[in-house]
mmCIF file of C-alpha atoms in Angstrom:
data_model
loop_
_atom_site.group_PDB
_atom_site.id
_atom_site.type_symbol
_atom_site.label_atom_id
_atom_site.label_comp_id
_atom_site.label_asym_id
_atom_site.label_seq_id
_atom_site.Cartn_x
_atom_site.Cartn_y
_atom_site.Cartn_z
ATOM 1 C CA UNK G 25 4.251 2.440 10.382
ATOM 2 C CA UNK G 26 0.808 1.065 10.974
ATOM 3 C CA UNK G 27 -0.496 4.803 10.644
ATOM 4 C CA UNK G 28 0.815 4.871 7.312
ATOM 5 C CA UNK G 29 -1.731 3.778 4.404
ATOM 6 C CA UNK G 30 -0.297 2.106 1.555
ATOM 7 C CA UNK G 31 -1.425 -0.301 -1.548
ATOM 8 C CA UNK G 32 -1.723 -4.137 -1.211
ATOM 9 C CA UNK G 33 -0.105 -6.390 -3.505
ATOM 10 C CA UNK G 34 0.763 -9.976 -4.321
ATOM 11 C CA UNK G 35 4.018 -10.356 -5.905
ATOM 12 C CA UNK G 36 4.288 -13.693 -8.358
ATOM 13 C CA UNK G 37 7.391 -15.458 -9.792
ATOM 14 C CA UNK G 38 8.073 -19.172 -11.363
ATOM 15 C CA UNK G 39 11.177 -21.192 -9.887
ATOM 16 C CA UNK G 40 13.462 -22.870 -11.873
ATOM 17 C CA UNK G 41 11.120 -25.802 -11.907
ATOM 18 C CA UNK G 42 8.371 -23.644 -13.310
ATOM 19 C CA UNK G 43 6.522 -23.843 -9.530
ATOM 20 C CA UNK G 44 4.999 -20.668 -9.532
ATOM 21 C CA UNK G 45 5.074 -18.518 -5.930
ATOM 22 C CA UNK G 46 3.522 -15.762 -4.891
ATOM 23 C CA UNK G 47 3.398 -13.279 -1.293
ATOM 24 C CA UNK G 48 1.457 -10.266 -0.173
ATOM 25 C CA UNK G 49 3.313 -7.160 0.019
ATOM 26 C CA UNK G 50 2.461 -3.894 1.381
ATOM 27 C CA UNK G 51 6.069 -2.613 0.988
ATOM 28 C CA UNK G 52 6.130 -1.660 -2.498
ATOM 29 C CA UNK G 53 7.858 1.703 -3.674
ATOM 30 C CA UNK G 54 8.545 3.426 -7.005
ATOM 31 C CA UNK G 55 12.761 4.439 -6.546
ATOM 32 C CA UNK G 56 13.235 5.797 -10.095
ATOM 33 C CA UNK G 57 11.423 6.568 -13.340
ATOM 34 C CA UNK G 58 14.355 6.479 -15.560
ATOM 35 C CA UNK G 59 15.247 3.838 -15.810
ATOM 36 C CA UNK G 60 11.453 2.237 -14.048
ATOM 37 C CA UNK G 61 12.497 0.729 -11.094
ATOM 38 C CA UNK G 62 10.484 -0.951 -7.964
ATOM 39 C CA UNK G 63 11.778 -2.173 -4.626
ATOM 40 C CA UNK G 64 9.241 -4.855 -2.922
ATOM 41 C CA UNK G 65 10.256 -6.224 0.367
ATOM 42 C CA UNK G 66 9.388 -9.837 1.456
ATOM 43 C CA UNK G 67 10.162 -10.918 4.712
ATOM 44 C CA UNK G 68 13.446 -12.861 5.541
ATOM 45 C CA UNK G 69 11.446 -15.495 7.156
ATOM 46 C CA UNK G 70 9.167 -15.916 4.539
ATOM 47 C CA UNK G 71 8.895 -19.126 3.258
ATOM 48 C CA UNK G 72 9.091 -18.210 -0.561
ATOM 49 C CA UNK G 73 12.297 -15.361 -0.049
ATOM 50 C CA UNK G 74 14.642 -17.696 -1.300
ATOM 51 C CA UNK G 75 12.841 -18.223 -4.650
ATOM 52 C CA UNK G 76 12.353 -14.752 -5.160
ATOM 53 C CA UNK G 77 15.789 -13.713 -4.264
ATOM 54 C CA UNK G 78 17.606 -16.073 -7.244
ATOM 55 C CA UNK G 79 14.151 -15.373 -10.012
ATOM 56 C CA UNK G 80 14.943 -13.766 -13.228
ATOM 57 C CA UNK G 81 11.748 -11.985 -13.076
ATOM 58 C CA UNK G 82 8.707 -11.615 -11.049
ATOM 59 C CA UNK G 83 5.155 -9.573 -11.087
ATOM 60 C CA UNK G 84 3.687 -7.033 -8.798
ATOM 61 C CA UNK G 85 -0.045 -7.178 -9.071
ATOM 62 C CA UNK G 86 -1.600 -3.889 -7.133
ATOM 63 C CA UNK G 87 -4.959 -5.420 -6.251
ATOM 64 C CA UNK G 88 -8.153 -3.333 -6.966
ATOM 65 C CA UNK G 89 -10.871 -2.999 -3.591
ATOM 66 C CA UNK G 90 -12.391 -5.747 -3.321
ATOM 67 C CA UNK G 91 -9.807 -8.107 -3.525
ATOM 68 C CA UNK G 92 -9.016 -8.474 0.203
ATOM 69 C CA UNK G 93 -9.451 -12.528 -0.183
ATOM 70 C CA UNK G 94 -6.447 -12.680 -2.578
ATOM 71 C CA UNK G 95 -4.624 -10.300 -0.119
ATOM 72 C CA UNK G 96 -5.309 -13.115 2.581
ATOM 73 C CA UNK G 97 -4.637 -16.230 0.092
ATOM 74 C CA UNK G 98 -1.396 -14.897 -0.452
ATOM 75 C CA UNK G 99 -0.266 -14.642 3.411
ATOM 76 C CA UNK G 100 -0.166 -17.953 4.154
ATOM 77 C CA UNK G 101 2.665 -20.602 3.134
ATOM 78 C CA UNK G 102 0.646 -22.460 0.871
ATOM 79 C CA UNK G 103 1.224 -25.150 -2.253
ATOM 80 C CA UNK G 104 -2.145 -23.951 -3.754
ATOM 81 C CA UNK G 105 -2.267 -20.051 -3.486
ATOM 82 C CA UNK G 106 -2.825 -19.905 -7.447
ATOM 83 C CA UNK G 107 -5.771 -22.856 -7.408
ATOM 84 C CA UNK G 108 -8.784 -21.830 -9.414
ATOM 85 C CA UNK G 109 -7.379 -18.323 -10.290
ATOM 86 C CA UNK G 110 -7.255 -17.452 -13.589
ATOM 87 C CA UNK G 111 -3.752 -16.832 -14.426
ATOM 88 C CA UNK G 112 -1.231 -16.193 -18.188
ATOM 89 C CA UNK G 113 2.066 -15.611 -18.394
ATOM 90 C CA UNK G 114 4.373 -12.658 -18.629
ATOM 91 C CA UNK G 115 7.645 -11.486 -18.574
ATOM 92 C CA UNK G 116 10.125 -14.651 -18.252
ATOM 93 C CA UNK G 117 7.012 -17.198 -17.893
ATOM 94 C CA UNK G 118 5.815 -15.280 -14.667
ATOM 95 C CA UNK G 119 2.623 -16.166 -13.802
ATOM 96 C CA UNK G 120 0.441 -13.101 -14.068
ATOM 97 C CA UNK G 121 -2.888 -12.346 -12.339
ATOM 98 C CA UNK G 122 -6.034 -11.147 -14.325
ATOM 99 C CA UNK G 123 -8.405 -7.948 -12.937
ATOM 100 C CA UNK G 124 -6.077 -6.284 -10.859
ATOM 101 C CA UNK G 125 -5.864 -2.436 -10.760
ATOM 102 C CA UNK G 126 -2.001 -2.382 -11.611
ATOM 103 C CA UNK G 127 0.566 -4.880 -12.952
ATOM 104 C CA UNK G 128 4.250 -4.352 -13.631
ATOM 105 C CA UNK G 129 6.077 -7.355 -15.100
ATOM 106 C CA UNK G 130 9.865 -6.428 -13.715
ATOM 107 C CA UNK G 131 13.418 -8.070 -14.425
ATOM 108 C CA UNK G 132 15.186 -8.359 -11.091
ATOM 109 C CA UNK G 133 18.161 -6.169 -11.282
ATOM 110 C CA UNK G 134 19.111 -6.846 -7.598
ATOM 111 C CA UNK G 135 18.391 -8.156 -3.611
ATOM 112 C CA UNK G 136 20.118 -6.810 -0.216
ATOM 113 C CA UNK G 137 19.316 -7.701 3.291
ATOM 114 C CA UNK G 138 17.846 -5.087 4.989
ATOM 115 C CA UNK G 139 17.145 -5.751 8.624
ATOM 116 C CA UNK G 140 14.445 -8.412 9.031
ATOM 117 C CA UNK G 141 13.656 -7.966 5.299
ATOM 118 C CA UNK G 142 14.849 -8.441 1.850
ATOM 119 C CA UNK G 143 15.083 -5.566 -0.804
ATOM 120 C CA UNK G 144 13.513 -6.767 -4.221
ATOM 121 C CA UNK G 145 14.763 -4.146 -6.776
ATOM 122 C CA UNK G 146 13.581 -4.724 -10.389
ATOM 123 C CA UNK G 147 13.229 -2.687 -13.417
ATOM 124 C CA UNK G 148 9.718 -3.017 -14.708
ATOM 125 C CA UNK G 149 9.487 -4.204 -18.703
ATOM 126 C CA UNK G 150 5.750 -3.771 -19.105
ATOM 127 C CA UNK G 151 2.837 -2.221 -17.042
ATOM 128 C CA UNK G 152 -1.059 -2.487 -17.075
ATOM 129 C CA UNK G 153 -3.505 -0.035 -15.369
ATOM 130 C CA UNK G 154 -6.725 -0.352 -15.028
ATOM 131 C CA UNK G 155 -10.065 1.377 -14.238
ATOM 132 C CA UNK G 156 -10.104 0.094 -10.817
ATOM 133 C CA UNK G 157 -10.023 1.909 -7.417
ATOM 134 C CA UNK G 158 -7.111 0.363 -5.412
ATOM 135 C CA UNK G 159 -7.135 -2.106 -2.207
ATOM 136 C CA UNK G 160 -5.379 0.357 0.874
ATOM 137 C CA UNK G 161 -4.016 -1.520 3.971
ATOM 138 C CA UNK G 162 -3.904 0.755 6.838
ATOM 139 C CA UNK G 163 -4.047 0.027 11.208
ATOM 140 C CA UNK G 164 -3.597 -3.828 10.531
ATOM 141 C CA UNK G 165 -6.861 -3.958 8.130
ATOM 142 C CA UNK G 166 -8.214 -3.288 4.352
ATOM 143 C CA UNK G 167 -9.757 0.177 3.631
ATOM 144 C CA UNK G 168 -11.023 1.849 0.324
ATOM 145 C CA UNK G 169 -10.799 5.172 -1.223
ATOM 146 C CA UNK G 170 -13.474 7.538 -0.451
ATOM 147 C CA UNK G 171 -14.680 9.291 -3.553
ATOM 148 C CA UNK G 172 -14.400 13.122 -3.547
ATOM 149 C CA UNK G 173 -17.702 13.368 -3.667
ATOM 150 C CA UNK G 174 -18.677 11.512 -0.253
ATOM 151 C CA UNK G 175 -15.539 13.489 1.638
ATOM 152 C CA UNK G 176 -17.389 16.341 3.707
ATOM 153 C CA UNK G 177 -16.425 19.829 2.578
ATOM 154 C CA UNK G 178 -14.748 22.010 4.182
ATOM 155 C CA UNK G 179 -15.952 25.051 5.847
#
């Protein structure tokens, strides 16, 4: 599926303990608009699955271009992924992330093993767009959008 291009996120949640977590995704799919619902896999081996699988709630922050630095900060197992960002709370004390292009706060409604991933399915409660172009992972590395008006016309 590397030939496939698709958004970049970083999915957030708190712990029981009010720890917060967070994990790049690039599997992140609308499944229904009535009632809203997302599905967000996270790797089985991942170190933070567990925490997402018993949350409440969690975010899903699409991340504008630009951003490909908090796409990396979020891929490795770190204590400190959220150090020096600027960060407020959502949904269920979720910690949210500012100057992203999209952000739907979601109530977990469900999780199911799927091969060597999780299925995070969660009904979004609130959403934010805005004005921003977003980050597109595609071949293993970050791309952008090309505006129409640099795309070569057609003959």
């Amino acid at each position: 599926m590397t030939h496939w291009p698709t958004g970049v996120a970083v999915v957030t949640t708190a712990d029981r303990d009010g720890w917060w977590w967070g994990f790049t995704a690039s599997a992140v799919s609308e499944v229904s608009a009535r009632p809203p619902l997302v599905s967000v896999c996270v790797d089985r081996d991942a170190h933070c699955r567990s925490v997402f699988t018993a949350a409440d709630a969690y975010a899903v922050h699409v991340l504008r271009a630009g951003q490909e630095e908090l796409a990396d900060r979020f891929t490795r197992d770190s204590a400190n992924d959220f150090e020096g960002l600027p960060v407020s709370w959502g949904f269920e004390d979720v910690p949210l992330l500012d100057d992203v292009a999209v952000r739907l706060e979601c109530r977990s409604v469900r999780s199911m093993p799927a091969g060597d991933h999780v299925i995070l399915l969660g009904e979004v409660v609130r959403a934010r767009t805005g004005p921003h172009e977003p980050l597109v992972y595609l071949e293993q590395g970050f791309r952008r959008l090309a505006r129409p008006d640099t795309l070569p016309r057609a003959s």
